[in-house]
mmCIF file of C-alpha atoms in Angstrom:
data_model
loop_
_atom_site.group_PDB
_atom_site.id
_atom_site.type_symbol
_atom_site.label_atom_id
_atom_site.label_comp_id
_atom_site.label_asym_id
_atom_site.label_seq_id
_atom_site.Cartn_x
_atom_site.Cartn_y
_atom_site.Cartn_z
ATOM 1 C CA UNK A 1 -0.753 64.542 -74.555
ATOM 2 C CA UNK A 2 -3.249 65.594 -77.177
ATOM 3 C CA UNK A 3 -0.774 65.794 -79.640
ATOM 4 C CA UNK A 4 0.741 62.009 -78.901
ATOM 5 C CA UNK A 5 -3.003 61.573 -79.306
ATOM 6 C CA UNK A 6 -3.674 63.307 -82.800
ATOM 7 C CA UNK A 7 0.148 62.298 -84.569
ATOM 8 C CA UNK A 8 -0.816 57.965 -83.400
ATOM 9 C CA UNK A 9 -3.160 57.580 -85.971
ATOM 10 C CA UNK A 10 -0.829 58.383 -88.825
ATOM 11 C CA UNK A 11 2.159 56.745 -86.742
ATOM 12 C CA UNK A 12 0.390 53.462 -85.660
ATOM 13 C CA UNK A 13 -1.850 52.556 -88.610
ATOM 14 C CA UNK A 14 0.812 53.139 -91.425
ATOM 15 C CA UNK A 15 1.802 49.546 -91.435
ATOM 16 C CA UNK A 16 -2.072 48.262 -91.870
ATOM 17 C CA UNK A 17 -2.483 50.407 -94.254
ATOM 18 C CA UNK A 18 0.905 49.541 -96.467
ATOM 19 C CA UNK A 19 -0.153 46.054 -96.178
ATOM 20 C CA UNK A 20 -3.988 46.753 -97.450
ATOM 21 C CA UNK A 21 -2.447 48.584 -100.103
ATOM 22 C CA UNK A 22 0.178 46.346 -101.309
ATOM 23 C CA UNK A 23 -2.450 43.657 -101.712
ATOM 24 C CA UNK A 24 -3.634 45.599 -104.695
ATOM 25 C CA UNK A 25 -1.631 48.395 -106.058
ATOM 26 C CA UNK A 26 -3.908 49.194 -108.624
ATOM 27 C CA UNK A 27 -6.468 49.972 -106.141
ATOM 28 C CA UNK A 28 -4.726 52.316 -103.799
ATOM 29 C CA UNK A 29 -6.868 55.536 -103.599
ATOM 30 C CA UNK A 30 -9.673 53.299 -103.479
ATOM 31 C CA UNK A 31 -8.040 51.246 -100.647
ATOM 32 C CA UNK A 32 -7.121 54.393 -99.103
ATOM 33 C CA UNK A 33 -10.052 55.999 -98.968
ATOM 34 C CA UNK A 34 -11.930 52.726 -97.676
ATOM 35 C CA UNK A 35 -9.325 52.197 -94.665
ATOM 36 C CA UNK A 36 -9.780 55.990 -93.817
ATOM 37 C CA UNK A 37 -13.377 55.840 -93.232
ATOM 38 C CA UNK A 38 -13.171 52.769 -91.228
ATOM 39 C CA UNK A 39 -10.226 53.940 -89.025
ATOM 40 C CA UNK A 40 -10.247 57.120 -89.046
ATOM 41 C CA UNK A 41 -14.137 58.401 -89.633
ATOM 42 C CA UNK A 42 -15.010 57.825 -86.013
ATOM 43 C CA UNK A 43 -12.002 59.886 -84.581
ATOM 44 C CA UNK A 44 -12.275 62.399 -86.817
ATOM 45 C CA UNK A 45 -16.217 63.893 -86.033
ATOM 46 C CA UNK A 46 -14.892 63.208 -82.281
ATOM 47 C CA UNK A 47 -11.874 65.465 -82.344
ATOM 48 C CA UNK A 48 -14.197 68.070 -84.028
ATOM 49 C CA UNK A 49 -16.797 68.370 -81.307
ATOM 50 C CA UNK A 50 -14.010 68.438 -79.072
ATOM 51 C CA UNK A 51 -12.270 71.529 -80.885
ATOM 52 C CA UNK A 52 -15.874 73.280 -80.705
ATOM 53 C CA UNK A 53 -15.961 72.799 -77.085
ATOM 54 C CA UNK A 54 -12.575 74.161 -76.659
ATOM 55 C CA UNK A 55 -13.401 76.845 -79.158
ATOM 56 C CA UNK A 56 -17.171 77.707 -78.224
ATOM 57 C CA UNK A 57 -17.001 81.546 -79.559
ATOM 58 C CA UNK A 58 -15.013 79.974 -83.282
ATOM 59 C CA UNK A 59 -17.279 80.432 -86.095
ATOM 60 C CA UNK A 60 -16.653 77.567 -88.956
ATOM 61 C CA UNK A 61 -14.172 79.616 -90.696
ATOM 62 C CA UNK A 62 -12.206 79.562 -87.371
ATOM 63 C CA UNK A 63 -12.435 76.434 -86.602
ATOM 64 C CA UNK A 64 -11.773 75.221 -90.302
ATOM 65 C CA UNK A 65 -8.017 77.523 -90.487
ATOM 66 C CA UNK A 66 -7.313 75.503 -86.987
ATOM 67 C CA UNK A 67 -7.806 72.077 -88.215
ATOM 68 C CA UNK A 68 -6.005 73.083 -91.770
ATOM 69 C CA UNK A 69 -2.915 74.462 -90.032
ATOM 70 C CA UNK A 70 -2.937 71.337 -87.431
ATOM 71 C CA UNK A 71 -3.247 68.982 -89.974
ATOM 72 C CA UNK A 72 -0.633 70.192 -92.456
ATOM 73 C CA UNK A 73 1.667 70.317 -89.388
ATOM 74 C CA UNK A 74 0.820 66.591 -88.571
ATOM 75 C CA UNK A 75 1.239 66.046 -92.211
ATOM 76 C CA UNK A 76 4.736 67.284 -92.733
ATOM 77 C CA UNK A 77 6.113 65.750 -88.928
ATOM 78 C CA UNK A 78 5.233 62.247 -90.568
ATOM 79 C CA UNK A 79 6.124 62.934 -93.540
ATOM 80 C CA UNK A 80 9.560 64.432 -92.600
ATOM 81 C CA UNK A 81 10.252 60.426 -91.301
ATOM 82 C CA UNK A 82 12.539 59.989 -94.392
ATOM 83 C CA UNK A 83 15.980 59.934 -93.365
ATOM 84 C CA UNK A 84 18.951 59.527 -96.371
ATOM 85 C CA UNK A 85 20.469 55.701 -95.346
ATOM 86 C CA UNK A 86 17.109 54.806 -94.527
ATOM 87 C CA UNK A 87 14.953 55.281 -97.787
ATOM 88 C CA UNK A 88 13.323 51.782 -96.959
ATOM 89 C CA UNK A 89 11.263 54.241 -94.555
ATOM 90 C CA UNK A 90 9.815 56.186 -97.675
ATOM 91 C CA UNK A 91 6.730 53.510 -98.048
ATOM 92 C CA UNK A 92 5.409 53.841 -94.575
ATOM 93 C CA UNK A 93 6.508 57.648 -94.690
ATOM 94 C CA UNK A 94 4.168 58.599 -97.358
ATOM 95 C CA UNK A 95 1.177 55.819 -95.302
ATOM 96 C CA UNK A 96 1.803 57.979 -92.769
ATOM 97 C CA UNK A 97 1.192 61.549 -94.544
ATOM 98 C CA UNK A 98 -1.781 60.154 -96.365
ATOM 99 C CA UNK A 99 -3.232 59.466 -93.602
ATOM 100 C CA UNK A 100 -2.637 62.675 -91.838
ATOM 101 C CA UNK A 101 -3.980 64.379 -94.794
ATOM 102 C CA UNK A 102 -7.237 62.323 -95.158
ATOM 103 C CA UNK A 103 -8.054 62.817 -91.490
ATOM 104 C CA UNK A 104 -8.020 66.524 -92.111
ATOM 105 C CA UNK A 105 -10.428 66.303 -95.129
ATOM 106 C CA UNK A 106 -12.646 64.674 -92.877
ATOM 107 C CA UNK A 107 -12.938 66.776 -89.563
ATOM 108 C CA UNK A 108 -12.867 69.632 -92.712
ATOM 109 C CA UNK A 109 -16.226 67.625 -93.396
ATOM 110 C CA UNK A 110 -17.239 67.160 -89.877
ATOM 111 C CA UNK A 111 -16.702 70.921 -89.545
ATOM 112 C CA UNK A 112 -19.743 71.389 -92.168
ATOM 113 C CA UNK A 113 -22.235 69.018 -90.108
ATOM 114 C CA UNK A 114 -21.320 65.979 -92.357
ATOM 115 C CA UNK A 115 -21.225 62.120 -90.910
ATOM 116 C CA UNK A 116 -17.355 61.490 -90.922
ATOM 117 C CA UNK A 117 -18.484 57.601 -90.773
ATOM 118 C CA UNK A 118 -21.050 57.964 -93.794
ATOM 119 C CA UNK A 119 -19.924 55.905 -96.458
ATOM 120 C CA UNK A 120 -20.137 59.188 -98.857
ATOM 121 C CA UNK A 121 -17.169 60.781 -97.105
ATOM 122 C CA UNK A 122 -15.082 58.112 -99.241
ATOM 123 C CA UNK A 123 -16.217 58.619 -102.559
ATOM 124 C CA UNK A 124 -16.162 62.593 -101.729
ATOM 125 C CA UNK A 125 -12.437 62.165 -100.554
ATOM 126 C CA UNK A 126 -11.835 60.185 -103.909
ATOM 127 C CA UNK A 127 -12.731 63.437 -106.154
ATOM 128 C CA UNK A 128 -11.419 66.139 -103.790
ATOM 129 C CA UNK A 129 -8.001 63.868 -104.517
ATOM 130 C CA UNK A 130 -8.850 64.115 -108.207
ATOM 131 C CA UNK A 131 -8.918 60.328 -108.780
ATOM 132 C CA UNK A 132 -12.763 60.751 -110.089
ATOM 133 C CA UNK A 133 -14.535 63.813 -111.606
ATOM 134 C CA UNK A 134 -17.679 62.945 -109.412
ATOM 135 C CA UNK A 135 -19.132 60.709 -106.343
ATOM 136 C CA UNK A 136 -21.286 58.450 -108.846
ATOM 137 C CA UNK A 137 -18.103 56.950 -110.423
ATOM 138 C CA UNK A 138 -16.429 57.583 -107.145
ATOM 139 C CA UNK A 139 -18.888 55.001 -105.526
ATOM 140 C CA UNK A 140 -18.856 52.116 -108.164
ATOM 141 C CA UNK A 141 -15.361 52.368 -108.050
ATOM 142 C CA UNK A 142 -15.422 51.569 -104.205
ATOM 143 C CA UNK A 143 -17.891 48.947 -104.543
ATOM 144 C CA UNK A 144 -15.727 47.355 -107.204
ATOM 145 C CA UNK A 145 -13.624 44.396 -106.425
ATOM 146 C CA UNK A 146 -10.149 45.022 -107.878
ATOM 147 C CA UNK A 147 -8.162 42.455 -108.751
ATOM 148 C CA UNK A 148 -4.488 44.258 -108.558
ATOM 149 C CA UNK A 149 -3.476 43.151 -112.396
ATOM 150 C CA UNK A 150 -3.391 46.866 -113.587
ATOM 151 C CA UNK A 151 -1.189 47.640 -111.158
ATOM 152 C CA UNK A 152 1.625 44.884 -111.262
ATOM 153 C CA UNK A 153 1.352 44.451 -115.139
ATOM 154 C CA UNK A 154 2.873 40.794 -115.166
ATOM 155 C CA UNK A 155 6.380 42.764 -113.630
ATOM 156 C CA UNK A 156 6.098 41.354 -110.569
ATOM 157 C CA UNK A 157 5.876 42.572 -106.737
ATOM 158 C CA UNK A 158 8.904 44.935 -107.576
ATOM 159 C CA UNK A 159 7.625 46.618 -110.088
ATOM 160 C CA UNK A 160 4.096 46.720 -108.274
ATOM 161 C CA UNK A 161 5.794 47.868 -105.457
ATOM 162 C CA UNK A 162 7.335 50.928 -107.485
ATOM 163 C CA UNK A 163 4.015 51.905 -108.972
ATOM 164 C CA UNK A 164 2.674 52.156 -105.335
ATOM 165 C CA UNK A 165 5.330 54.579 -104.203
ATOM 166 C CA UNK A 166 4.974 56.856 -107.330
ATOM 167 C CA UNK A 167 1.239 56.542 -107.098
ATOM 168 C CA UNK A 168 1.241 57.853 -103.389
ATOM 169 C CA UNK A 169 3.613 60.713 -104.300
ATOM 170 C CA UNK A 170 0.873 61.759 -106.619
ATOM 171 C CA UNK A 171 -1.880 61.589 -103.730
ATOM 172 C CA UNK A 172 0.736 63.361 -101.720
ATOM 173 C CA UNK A 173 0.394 66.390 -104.151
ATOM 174 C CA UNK A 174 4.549 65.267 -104.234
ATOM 175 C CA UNK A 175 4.404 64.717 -107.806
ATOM 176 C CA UNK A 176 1.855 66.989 -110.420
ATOM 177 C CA UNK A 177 3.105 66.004 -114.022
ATOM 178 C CA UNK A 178 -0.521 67.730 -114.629
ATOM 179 C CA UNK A 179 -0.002 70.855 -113.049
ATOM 180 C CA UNK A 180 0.132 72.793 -115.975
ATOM 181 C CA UNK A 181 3.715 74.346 -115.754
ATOM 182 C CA UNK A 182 6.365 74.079 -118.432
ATOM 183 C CA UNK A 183 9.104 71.759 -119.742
ATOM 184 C CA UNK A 184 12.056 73.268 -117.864
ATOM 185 C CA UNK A 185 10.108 74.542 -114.838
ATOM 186 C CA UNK A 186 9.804 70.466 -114.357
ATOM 187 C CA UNK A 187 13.591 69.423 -115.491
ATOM 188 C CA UNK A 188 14.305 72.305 -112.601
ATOM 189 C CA UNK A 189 11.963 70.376 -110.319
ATOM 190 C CA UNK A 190 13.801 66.867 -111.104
ATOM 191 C CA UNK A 191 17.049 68.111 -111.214
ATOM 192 C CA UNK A 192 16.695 69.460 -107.448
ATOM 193 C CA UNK A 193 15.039 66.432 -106.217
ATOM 194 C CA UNK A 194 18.034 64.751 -107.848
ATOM 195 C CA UNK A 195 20.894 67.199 -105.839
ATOM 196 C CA UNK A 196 18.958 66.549 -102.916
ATOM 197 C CA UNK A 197 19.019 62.974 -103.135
ATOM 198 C CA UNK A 198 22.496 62.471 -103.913
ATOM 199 C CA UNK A 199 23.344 65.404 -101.025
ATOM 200 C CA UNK A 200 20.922 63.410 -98.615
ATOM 201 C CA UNK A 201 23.577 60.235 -99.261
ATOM 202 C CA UNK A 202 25.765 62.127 -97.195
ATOM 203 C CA UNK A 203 24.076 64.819 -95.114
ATOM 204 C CA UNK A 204 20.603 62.595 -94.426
ATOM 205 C CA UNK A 205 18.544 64.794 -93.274
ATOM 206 C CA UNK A 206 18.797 67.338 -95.998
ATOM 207 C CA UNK A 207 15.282 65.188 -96.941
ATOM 208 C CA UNK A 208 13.487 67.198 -94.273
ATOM 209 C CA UNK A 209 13.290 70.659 -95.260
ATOM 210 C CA UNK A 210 12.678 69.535 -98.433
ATOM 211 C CA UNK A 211 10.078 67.133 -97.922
ATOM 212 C CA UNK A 212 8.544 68.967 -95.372
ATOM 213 C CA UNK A 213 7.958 71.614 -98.085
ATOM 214 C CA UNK A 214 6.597 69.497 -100.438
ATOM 215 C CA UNK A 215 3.993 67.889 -98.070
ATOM 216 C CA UNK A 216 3.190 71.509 -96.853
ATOM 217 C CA UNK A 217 2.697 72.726 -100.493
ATOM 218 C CA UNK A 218 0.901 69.814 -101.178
ATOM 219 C CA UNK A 219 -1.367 69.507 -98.129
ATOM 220 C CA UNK A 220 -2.309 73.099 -98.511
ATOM 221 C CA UNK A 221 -3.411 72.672 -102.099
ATOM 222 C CA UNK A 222 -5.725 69.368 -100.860
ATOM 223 C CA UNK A 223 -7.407 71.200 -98.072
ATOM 224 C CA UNK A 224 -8.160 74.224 -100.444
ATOM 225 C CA UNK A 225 -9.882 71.584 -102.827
ATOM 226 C CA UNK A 226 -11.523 70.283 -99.492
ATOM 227 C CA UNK A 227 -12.580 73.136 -98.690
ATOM 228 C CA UNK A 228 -14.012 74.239 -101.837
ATOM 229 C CA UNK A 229 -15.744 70.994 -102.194
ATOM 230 C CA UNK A 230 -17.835 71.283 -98.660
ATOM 231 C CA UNK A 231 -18.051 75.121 -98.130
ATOM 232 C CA UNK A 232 -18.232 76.308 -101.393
ATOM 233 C CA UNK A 233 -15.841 79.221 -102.671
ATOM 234 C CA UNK A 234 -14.842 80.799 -99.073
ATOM 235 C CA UNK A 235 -11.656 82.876 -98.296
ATOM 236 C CA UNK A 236 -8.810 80.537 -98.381
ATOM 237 C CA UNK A 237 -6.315 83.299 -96.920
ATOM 238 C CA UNK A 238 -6.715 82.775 -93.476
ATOM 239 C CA UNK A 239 -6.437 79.246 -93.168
ATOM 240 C CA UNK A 240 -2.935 78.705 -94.858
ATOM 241 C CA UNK A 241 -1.755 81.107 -91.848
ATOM 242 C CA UNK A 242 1.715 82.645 -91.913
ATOM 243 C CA UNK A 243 3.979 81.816 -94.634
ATOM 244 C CA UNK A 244 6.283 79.585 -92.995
ATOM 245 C CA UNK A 245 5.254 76.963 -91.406
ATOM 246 C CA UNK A 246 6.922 76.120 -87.442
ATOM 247 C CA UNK A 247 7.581 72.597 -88.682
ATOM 248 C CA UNK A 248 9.445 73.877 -92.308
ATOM 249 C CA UNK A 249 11.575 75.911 -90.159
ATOM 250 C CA UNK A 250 12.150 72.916 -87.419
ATOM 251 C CA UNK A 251 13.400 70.524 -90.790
ATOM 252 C CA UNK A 252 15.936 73.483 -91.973
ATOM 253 C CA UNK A 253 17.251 73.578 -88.610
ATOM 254 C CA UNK A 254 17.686 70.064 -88.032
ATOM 255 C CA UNK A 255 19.175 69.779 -91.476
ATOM 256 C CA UNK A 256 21.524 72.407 -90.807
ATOM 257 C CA UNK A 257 22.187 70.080 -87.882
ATOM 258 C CA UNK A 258 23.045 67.000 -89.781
ATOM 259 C CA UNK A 259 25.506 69.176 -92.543
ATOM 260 C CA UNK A 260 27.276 70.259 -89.136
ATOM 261 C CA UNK A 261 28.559 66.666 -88.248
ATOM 262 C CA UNK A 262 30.274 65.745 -91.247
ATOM 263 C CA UNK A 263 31.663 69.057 -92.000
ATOM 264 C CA UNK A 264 33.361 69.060 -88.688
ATOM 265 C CA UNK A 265 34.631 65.381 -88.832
ATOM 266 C CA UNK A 266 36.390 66.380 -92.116
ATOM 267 C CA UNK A 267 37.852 69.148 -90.761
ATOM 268 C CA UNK A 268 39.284 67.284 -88.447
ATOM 269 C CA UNK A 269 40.937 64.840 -90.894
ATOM 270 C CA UNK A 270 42.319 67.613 -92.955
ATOM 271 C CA UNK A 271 43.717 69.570 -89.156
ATOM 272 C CA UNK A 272 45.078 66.298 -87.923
ATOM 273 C CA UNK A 273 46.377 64.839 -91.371
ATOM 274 C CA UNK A 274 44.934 61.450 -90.836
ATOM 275 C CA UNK A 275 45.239 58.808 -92.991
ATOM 276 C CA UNK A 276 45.284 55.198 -93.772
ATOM 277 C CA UNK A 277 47.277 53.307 -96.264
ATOM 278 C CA UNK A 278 48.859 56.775 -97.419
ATOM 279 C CA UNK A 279 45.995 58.202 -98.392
ATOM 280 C CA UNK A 280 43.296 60.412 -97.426
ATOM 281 C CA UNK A 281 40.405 59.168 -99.079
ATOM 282 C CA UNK A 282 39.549 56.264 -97.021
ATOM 283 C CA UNK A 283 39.403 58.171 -94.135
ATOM 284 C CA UNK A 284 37.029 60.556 -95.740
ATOM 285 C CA UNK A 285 34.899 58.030 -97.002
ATOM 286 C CA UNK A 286 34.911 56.436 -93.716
ATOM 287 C CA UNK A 287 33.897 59.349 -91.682
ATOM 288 C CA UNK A 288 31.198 59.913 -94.540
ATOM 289 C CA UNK A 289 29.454 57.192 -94.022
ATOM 290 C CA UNK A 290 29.978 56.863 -90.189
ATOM 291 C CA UNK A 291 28.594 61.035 -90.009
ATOM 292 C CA UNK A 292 25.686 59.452 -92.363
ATOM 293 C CA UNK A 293 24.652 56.640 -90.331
ATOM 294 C CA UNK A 294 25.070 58.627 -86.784
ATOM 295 C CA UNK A 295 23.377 61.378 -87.852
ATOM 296 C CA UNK A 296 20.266 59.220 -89.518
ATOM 297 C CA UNK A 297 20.284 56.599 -86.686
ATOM 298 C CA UNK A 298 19.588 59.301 -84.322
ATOM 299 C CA UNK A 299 16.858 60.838 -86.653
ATOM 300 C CA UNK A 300 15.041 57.429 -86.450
ATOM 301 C CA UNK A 301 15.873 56.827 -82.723
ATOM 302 C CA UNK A 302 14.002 59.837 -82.111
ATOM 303 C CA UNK A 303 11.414 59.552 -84.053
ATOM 304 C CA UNK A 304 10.554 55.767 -83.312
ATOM 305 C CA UNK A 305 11.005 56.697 -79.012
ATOM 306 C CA UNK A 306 8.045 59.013 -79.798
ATOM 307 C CA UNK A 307 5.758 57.334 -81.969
ATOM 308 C CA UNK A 308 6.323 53.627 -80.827
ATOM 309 C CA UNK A 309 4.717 51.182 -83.216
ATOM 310 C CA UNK A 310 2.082 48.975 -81.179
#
């Protein structure tokens, strides 16, 4: 029941929060990081004292690798709710992660005795996400009216909305064009986002071992910086935990799952010969697409019987 408990924030607020941000594109970190402390602050310092009183003999360093490997987990389950014929999803997909991931900075802060509601906690969040070298700027940027222009450019909600999806893959730690690696190490990077994409088309949820990866790469590198930030420059070992992840492995599996369905419905078509109009193409594009939309309809089946929208 806990878990219902801790995975509803990310599950249930994701639409408020699209809508906030959408109002001003421009502004989303900002927006973010506003709607986190407001929603999410409270919650936060309360499932800490909780996880002390469940944990009385935990030191911080204890308690700080449980709420990292909790949170990435809840990071990549919400994240992973991208399935191929439903990319619409992506949007309130990545609400969801951010959210998972900024409710883990903040028990990381509650963890160190700090006020999860203080109004700090935002600007701190804003520079452990590298949007601002320090809390000063952080803070005038906060209590700066934005008036969304930078973000749409005179393109229009489209375009506006396309700078918002880019702009939370970068929160994410999805995208890091700054990251310091070379030309073809990032071609490589593209190109295999590219095959997965176009694989995804027909085997949907080849997304979730690959996504899930990506959030868990990039949640582990914001809850280092988090961690860094409010502790100082502590042993990061034991909080990443074991190498792979529960929920990585869960996303392989189910992927595996999905490639199953369509590879066994073409069998089929080449044991049994079928065909219409003399050919055998538009039976294999037909059982494509139906194995596409089966297989992702019962992804988001799933996932929307267990996190219901209220």
């Amino acid at each position: 029941m806990r878990k219902r408990t801790r995975a509803a924030p990310a599950a249930g607020l994701a639409g408020s929060l699209l809508r906030e941000t959408l109002a001003e594109p421009g502004r989303l970190p900002e927006s973010l990081a506003s709607f986190a402390l407001r929603r999410l602050g409270p919650g936060a310092g309360a499932t800490v004292a909780r996880l002390r009183d469940a944990h009385p003999h935990a030191d911080a360093a204890a308690l700080r690798a449980l709420l990292v490997t909790r949170g990435r987990r809840s990071v990549t389950t919400e994240g992973a709710f991208v399935g191929g014929p439903f990319l619409f999803l992506i949007p309130v997909a990545f609400c969801g992660a951010l959210l998972s991931q900024v409710r883990t900075v903040l028990e990381l802060a509650a963890t160190e005795g700090r006020d999860t509601t203080d109004p700090e906690r935002a600007a701190e969040l804003l520079v452990i996400q590298g949007v601002y070298g320090d809390t000063a700027t952080a803070r005038a940027a906060l209590d700066t009216a934005g008036t969304g222009a930078r973000a749409e450019g005179g393109q229009g909600r489209l375009a506006a909305f396309r700078y918002l999806i880019v702009r939370m893959a970068r929160l994410l730690g999805l995208v890091t064009p700054g990251d310091g690696v070379g030309r073809w190490v990032r071609v490589g990077r593209w190109s295999l986002l590219g095959g997965v994409f176009l694989v995804g088309l027909v085997v949907p949820l080849v997304w979730l071992p690959y996504m899930a990866f990506q959030y868990h790469r990039g949640t582990t590198q914001l809850t280092d910086r988090a961690t860094v930030f409010y502790v100082g420059s502590p042993d990061l070992r034991a909080s990443r935990g074991a190498r792979l992840d529960p929920a990585v492995a869960l996303a392989g599996l189910r992927a595996v799952g999905s490639a199953l369905l369509p590879a066994v419905a073409l069998l089929l078509v080449l044991v049994t010969d079928t065909r219409i109009a003399g050919g055998r193409w538009p039976v294999v594009g037909i059982v494509l697409t139906a194995s596409c939309l089966v297989s992702g309809g019962w992804w988001l089946w799933r996932r929307l019987r267990r996190h219901p929208t209220p």
